[in-house]
Coordinates of N, CA and C in Angstrom, one line a residue:
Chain A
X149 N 15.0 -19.6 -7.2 CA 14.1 -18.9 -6.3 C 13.4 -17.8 -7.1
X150 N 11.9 -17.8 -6.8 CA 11.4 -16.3 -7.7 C 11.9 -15.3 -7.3
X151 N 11.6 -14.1 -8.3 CA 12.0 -12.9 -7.1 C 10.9 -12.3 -6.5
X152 N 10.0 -12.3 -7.0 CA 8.8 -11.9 -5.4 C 7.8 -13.8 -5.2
X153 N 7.9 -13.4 -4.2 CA 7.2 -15.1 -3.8 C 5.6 -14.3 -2.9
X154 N 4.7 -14.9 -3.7 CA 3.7 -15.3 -2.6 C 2.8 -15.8 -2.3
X155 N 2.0 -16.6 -1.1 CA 1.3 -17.5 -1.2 C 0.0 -17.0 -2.0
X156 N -0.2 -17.8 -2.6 CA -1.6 -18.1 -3.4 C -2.6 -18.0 -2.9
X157 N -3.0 -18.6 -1.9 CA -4.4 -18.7 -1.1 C -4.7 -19.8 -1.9
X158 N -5.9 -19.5 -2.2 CA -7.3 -18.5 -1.1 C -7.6 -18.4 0.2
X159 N -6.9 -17.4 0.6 CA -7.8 -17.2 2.0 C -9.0 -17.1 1.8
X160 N -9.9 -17.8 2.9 CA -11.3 -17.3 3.2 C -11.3 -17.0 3.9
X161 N -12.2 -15.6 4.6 CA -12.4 -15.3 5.6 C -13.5 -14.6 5.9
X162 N -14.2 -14.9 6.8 CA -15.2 -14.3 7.0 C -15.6 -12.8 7.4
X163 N -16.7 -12.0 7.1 CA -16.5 -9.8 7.7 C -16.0 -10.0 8.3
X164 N -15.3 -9.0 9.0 CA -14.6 -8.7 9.8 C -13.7 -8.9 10.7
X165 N -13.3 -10.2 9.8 CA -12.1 -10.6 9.9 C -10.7 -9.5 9.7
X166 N -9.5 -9.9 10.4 CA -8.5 -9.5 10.1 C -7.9 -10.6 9.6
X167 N -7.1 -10.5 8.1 CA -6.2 -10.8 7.7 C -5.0 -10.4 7.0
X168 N -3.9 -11.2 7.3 CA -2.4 -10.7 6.4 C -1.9 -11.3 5.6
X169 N -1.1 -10.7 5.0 CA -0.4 -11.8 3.4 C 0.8 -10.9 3.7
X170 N 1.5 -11.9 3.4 CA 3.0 -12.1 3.3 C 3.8 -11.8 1.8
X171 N 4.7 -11.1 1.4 CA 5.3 -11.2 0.5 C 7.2 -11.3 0.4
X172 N 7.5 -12.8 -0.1 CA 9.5 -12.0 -0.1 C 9.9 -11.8 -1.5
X173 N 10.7 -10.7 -1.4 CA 11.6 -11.0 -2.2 C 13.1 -11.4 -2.5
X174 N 13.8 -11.5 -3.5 CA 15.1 -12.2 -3.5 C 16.2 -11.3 -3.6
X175 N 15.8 -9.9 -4.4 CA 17.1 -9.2 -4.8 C 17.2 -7.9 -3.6
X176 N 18.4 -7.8 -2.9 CA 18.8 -7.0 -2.1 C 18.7 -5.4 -2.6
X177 N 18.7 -5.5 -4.0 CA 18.6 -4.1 -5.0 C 17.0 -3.1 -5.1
X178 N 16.2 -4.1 -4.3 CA 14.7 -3.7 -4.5 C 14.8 -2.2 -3.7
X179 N 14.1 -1.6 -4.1 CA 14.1 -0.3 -3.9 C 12.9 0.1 -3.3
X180 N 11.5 -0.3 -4.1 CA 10.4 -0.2 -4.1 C 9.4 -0.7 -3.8
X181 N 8.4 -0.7 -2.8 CA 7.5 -1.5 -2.6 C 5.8 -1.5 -2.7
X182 N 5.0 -2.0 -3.5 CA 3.5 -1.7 -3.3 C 3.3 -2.7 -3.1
X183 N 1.7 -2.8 -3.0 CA 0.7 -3.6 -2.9 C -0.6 -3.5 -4.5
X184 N -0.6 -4.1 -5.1 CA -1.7 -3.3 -5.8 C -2.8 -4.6 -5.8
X185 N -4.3 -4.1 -6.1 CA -5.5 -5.1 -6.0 C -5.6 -5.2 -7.6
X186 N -6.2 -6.6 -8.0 CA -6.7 -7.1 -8.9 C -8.0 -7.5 -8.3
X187 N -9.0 -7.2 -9.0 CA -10.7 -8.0 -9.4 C -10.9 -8.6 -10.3
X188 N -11.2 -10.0 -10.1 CA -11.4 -10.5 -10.8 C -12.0 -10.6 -12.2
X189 N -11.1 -10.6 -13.6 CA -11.4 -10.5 -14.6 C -11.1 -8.7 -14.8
X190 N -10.7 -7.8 -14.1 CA -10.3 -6.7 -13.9 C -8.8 -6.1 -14.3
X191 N -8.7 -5.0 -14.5 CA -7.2 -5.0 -14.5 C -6.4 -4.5 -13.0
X192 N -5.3 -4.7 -13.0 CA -4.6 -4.4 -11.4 C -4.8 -2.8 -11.0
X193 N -5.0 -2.5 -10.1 CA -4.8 -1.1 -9.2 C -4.3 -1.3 -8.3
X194 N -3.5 0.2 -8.2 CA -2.3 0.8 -7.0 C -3.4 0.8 -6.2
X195 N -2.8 -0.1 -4.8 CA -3.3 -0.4 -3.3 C -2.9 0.6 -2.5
X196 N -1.7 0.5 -2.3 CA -1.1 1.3 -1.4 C 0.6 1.0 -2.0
X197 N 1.5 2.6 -1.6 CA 3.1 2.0 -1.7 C 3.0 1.5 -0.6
X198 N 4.3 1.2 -0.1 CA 5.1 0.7 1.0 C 6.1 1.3 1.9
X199 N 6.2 1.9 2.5 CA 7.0 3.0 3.1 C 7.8 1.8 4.0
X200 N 9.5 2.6 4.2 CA 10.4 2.0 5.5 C 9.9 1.9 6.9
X201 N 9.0 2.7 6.7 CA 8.2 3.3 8.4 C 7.1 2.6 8.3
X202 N 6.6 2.2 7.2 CA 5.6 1.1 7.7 C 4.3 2.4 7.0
X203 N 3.2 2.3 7.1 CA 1.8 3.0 6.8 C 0.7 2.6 6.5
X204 N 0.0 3.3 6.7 CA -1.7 2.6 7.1 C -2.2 3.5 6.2
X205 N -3.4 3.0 5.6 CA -4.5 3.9 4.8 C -5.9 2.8 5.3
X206 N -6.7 3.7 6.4 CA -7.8 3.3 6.8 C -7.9 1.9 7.5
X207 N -8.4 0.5 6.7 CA -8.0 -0.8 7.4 C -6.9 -1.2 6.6
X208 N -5.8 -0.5 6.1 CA -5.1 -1.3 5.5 C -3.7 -0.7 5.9
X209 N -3.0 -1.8 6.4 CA -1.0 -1.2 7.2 C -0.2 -2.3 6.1
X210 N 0.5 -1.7 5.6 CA 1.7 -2.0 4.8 C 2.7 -2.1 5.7
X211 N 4.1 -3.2 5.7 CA 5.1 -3.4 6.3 C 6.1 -3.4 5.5
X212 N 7.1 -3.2 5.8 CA 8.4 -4.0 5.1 C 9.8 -4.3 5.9
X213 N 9.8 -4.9 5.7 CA 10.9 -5.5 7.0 C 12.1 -5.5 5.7
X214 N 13.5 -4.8 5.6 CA 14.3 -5.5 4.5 C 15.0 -6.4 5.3
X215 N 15.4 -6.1 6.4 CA 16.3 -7.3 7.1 C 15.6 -8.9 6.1
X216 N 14.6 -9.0 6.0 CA 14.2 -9.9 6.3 C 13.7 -10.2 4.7
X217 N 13.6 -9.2 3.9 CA 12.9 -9.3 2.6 C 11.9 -9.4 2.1
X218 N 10.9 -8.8 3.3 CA 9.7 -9.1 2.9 C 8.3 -8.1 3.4
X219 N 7.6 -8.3 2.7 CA 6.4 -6.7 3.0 C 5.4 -8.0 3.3
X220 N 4.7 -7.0 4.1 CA 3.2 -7.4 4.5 C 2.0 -6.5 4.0
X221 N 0.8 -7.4 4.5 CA -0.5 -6.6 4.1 C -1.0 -6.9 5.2
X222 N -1.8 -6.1 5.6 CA -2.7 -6.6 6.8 C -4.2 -5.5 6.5
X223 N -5.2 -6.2 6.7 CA -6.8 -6.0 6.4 C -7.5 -6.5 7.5
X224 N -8.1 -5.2 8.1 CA -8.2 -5.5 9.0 C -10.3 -5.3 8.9
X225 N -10.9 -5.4 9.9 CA -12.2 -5.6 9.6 C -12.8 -5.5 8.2
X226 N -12.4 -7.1 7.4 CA -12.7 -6.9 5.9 C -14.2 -7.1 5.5
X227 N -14.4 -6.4 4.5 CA -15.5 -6.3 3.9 C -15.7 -7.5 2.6
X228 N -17.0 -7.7 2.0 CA -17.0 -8.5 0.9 C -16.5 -8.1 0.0
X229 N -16.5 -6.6 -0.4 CA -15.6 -6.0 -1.6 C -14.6 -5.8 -1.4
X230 N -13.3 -6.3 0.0 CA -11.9 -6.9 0.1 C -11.8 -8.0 -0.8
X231 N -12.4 -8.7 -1.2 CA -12.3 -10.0 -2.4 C -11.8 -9.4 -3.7
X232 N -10.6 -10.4 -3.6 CA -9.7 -9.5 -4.8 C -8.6 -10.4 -4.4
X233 N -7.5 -10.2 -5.6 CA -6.4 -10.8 -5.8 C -5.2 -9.4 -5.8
X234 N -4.3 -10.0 -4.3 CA -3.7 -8.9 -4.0 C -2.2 -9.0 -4.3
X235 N -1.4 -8.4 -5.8 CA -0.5 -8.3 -6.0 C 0.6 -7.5 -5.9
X236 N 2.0 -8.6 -4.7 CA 2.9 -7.5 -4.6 C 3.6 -7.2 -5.2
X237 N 4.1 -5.9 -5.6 CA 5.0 -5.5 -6.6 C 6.3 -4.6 -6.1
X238 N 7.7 -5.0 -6.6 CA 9.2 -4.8 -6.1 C 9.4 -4.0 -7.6
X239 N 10.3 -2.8 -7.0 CA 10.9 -1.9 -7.8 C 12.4 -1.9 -7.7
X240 N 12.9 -2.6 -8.4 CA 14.6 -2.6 -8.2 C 15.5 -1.9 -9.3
X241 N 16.8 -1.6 -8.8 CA 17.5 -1.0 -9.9 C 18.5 -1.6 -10.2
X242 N 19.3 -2.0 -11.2 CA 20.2 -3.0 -11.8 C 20.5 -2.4 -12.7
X243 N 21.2 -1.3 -12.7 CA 21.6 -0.6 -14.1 C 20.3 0.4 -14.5
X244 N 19.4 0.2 -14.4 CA 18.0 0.7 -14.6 C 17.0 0.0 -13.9
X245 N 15.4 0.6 -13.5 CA 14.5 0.4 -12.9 C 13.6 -0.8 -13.8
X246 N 13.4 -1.7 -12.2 CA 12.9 -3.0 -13.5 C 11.5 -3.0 -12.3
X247 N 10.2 -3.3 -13.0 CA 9.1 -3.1 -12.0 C 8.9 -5.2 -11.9
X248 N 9.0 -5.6 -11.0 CA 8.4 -7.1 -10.9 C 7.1 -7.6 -10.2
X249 N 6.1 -8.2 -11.1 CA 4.6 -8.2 -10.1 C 5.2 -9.9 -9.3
X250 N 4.4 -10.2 -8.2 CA 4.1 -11.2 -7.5 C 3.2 -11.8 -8.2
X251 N 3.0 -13.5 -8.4 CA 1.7 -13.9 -8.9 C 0.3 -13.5 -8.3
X252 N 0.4 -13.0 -7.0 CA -0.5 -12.7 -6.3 C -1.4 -13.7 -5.4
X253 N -2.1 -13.2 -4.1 CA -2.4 -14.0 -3.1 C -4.0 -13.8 -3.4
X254 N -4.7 -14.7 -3.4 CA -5.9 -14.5 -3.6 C -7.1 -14.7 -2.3
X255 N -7.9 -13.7 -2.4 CA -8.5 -13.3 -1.0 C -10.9 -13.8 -0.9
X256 N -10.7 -14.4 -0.2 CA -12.1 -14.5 -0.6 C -12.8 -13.6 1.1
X257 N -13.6 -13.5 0.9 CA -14.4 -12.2 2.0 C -15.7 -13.4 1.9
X258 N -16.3 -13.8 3.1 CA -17.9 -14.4 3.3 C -18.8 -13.4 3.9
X259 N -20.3 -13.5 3.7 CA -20.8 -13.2 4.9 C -21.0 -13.7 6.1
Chain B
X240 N -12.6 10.4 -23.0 CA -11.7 8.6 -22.8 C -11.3 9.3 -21.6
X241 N -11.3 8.9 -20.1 CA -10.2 8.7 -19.7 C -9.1 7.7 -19.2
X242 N -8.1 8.1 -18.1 CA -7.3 6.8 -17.7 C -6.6 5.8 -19.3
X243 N -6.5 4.7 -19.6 CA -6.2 4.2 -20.5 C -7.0 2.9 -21.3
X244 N -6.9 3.2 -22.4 CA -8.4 2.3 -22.9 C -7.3 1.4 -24.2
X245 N -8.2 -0.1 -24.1 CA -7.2 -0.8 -24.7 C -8.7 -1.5 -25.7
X246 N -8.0 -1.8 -26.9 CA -9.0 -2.3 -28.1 C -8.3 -3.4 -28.9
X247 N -8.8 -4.7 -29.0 CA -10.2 -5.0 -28.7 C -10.4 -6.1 -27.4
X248 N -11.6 -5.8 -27.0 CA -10.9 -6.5 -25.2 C -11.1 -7.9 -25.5
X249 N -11.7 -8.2 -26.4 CA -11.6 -9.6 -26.7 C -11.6 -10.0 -28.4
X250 N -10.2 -11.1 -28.5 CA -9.9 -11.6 -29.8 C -9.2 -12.6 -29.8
X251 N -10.3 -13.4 -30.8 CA -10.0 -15.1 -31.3 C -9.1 -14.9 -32.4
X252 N -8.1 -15.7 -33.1 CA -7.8 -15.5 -34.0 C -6.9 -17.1 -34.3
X253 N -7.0 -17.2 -35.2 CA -5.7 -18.9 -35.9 C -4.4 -18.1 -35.7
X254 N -3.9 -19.2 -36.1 CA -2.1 -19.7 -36.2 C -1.6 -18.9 -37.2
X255 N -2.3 -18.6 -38.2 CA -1.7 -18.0 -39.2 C -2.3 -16.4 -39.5
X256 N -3.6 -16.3 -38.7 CA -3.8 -14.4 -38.9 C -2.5 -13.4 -38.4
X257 N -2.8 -12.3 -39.0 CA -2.3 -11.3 -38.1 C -3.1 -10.0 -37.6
X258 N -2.5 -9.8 -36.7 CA -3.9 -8.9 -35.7 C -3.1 -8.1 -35.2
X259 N -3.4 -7.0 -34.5 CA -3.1 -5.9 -33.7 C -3.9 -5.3 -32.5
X260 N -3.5 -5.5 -31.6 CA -3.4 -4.5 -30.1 C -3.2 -3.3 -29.9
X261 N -4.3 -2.5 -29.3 CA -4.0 -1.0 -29.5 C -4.5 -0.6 -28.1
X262 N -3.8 0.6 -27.8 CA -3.5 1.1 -26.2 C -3.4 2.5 -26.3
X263 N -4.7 3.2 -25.7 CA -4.2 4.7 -25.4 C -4.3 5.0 -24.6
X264 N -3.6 6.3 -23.9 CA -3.8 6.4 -22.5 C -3.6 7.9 -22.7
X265 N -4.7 8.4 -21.7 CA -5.1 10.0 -21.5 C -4.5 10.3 -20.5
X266 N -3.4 10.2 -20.1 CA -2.9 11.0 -18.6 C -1.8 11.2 -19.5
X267 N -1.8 11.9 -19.9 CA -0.3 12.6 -20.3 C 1.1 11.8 -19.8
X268 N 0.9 10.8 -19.5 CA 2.3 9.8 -19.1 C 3.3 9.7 -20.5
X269 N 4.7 9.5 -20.2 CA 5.7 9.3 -21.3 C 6.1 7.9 -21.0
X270 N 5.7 7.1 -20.2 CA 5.7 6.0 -20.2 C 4.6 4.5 -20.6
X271 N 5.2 3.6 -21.0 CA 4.2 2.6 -21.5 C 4.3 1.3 -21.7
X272 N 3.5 0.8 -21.7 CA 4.3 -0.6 -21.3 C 3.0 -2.2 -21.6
X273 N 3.8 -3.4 -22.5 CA 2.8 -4.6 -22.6 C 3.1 -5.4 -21.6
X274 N 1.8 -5.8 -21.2 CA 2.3 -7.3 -20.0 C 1.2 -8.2 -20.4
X275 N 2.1 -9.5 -20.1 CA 1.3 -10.4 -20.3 C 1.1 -11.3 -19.3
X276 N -0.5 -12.1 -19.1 CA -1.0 -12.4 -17.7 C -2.0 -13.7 -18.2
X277 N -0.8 -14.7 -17.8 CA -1.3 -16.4 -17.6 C -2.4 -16.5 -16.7
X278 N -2.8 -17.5 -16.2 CA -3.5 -17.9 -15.5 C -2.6 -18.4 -14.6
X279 N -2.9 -17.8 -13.1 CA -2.0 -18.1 -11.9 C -0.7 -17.9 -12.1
X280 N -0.1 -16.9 -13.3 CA 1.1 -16.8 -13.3 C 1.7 -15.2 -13.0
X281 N 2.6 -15.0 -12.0 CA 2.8 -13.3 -12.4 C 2.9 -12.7 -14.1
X282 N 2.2 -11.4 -13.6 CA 2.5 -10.2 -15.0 C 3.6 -10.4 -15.4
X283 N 4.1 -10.9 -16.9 CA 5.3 -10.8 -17.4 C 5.4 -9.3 -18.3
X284 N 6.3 -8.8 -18.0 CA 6.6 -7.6 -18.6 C 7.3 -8.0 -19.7
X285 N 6.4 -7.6 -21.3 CA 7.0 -7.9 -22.4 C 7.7 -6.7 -22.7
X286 N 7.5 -5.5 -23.1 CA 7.9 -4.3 -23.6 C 7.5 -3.1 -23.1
X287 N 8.5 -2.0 -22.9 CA 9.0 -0.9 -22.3 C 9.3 0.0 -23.5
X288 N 8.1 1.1 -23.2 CA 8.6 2.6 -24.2 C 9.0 3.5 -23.3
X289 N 9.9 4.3 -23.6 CA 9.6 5.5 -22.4 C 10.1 6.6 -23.7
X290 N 9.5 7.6 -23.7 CA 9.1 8.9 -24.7 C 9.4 8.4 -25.9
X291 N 8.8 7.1 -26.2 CA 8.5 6.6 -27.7 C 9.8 6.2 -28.0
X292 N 10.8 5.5 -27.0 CA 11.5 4.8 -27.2 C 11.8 3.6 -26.8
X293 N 12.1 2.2 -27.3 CA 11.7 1.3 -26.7 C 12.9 1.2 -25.4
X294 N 12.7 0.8 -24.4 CA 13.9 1.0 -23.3 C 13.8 -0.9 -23.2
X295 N 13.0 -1.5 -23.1 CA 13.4 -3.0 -22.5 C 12.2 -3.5 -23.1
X296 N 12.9 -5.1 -23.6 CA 12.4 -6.1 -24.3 C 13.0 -7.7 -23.6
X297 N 11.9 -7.8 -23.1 CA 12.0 -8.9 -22.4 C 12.0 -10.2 -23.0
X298 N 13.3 -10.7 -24.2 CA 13.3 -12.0 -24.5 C 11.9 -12.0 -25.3
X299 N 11.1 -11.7 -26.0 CA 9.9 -11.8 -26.3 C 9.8 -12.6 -27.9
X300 N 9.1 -13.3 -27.8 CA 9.2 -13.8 -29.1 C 8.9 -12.7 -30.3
X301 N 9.2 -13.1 -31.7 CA 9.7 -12.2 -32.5 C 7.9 -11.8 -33.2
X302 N 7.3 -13.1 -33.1 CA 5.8 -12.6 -33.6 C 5.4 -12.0 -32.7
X303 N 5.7 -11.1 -32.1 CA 5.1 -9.9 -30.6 C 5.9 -9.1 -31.7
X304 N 5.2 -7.9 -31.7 CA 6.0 -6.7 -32.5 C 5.3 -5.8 -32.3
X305 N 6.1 -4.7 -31.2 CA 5.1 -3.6 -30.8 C 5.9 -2.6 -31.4
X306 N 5.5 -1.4 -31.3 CA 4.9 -0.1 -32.1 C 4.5 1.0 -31.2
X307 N 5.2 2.3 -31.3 CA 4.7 3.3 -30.0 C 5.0 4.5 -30.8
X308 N 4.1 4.6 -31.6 CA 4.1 6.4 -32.8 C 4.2 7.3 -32.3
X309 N 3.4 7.7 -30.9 CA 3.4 8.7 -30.1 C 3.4 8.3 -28.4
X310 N 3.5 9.1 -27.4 CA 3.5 8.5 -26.3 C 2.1 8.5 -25.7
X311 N 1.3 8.8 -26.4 CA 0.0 8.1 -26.2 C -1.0 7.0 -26.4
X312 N 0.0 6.3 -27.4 CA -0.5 4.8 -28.6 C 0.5 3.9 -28.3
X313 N 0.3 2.7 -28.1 CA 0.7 1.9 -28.3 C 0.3 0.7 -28.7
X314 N 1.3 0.1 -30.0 CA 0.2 -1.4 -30.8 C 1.1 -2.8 -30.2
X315 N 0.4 -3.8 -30.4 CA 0.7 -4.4 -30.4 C 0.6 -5.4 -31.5
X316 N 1.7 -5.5 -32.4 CA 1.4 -6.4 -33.9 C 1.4 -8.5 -33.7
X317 N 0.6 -9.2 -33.8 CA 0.4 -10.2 -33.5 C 0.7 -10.8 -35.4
X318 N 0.9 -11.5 -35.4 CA 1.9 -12.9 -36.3 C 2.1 -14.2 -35.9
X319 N 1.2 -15.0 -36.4 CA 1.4 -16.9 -36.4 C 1.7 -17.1 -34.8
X320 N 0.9 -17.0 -34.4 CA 0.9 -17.0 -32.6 C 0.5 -18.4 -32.8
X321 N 0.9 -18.7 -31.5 CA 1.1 -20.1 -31.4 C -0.5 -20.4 -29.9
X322 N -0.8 -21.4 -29.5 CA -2.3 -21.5 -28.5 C -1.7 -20.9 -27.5
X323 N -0.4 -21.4 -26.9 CA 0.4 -21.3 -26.0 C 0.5 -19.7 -25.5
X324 N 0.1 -18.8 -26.6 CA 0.0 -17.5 -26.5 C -1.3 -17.1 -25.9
X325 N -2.2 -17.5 -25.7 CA -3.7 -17.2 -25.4 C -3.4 -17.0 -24.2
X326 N -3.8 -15.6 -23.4 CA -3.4 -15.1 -22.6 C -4.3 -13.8 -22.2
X327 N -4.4 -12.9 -21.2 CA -4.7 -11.5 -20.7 C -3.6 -10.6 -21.4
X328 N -3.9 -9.9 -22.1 CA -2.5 -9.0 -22.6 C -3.1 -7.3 -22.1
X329 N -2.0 -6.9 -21.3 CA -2.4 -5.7 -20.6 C -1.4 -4.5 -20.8
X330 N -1.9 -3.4 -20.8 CA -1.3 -2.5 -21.7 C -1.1 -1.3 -20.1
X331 N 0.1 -0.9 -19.6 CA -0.3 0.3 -18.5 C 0.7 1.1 -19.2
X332 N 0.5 2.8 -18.1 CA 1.3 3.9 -18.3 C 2.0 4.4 -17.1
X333 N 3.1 4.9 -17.1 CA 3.2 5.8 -16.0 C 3.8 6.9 -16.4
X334 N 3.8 7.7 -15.5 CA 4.6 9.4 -15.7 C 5.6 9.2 -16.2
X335 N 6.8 8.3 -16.2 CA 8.0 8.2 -16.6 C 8.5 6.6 -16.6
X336 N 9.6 6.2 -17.0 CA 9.5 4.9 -17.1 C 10.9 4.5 -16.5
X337 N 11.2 5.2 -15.6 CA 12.6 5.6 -14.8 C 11.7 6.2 -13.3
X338 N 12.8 6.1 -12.1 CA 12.1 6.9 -10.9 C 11.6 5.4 -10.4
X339 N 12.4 5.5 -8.9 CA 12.1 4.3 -7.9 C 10.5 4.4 -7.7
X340 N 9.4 5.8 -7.7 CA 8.5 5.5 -7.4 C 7.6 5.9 -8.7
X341 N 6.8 4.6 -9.7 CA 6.5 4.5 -10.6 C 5.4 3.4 -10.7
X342 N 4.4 4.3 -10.5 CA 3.1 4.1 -10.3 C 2.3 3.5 -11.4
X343 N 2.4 2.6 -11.8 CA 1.8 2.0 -13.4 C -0.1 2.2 -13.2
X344 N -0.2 2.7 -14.4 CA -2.0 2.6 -14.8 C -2.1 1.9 -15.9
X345 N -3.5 0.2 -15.3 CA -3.7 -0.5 -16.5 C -4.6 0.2 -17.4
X346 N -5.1 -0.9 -18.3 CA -5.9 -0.5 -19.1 C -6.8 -1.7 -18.5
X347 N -8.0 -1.9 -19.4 CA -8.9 -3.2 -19.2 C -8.5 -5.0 -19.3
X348 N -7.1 -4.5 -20.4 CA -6.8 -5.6 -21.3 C -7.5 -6.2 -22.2
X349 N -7.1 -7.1 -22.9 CA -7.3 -7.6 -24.6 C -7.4 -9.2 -24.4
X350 N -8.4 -9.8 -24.3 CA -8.2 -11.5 -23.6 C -8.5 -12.0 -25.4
X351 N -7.0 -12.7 -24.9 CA -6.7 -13.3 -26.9 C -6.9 -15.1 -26.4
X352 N -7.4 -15.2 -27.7 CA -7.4 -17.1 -28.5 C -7.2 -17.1 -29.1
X353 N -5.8 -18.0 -28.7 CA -5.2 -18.7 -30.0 C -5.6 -20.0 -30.6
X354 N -6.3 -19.8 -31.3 CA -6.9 -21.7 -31.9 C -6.0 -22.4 -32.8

């Protein structure tokens, strides 16, 4: 099993759409949770962390459920410049801090 | 310069050159770090400096041979790479390279060919 799993996509969706992406992971040791965006042909940027309480920045709410092992994204009235590849990344400790990206879910925005 | 700037963002090279990867980064971070990025595959984290020490080496093959002089540079030394190597190779920093919350900054990356 990987340790962060997540669907691929491509979602399509049309403005102002709401959409969510799902992320699990496998090791109970995970500590840490983001979200970061990739553009295509781009390098990755910090999205948002992940908080236990959950948190929003504007149309965007981060989850994390550990029961369950897994963080969400949710985008909500998306724009065309939401098009991007959205990778989640787990911060676990095992003797030391190991950072692990998600292959990432890839997002298409229409008009 | 700021944020972190990586040279040269694109390089062809044979089986038998050798070449080098170069990464600086302006935010005063003591952390630094190579990843490498397939197509449709997660970032594999090749190599880990933290205050110009290497902390983690991820199984990497031996023609990868990086280099961290100061905690602002980092090289990456290339040797008889194989096609299989042709990849996104990306260079980030953070404040420290320890600390549950550890905010990585990329660079642009270096998109290599291996012919």
């Amino acid at each position: 099993r990987k340790e962060v799993e997540q669907d691929p996509g491509p979602f399509n969706v049309p403005e102002g759409a709401t959409v969510a992406f799902n992320c699990t992971y496998s090791n109970s040791a995970s500590q840490s949770f983001f979200w970061y965006r990739q553009d295509c042909r781009k390098e990755p940027k910090l999205l948002m962390s992940v908080y236990s309480s959950g948190n929003e920045d504007g149309r965007f709410t981060a989850q994390l459920n550990r029961a369950s092992q897994y963080i969400s994204l949710l985008i909500r009235d998306s724009k065309l410049s939401d098009s991007a590849t959205y990778l989640c990344v787990v911060r676990l400790y095992t003797g030391g801090f190991k950072t692990i990206f998600g292959a990432g879910t890839r997002l298409f925005v229409k008009a | 310069e700021t944020g972190v700037t990586q040279t040269p963002r694109h390089l062809v090279m044979g089986m038998t050159n050798k070449k080098s990867l170069k990464c600086e980064q302006h935010l005063g971070h003591n952390a630094m770090y190579w990843y490498k990025q397939s197509a449709k595959k997660p970032l594999e984290l090749m190599f880990v400096y933290s205050l110009e020490e290497r902390v983690e080496n991820n199984s990497v093959p031996s023609r990868f041979s990086p280099e961290c002089p100061n905690s602002s540079h980092l090289f990456l030394h290339l040797h008889t790479l194989q096609p299989e190597d042709s990849a996104l190779y990306l260079c980030a920093s953070s404040q420290d390279g320890q600390g549950a919350t550890n905010e990585q900054f990329f660079g642009p990356g270096t998109r290599l060919t291996v012919l």
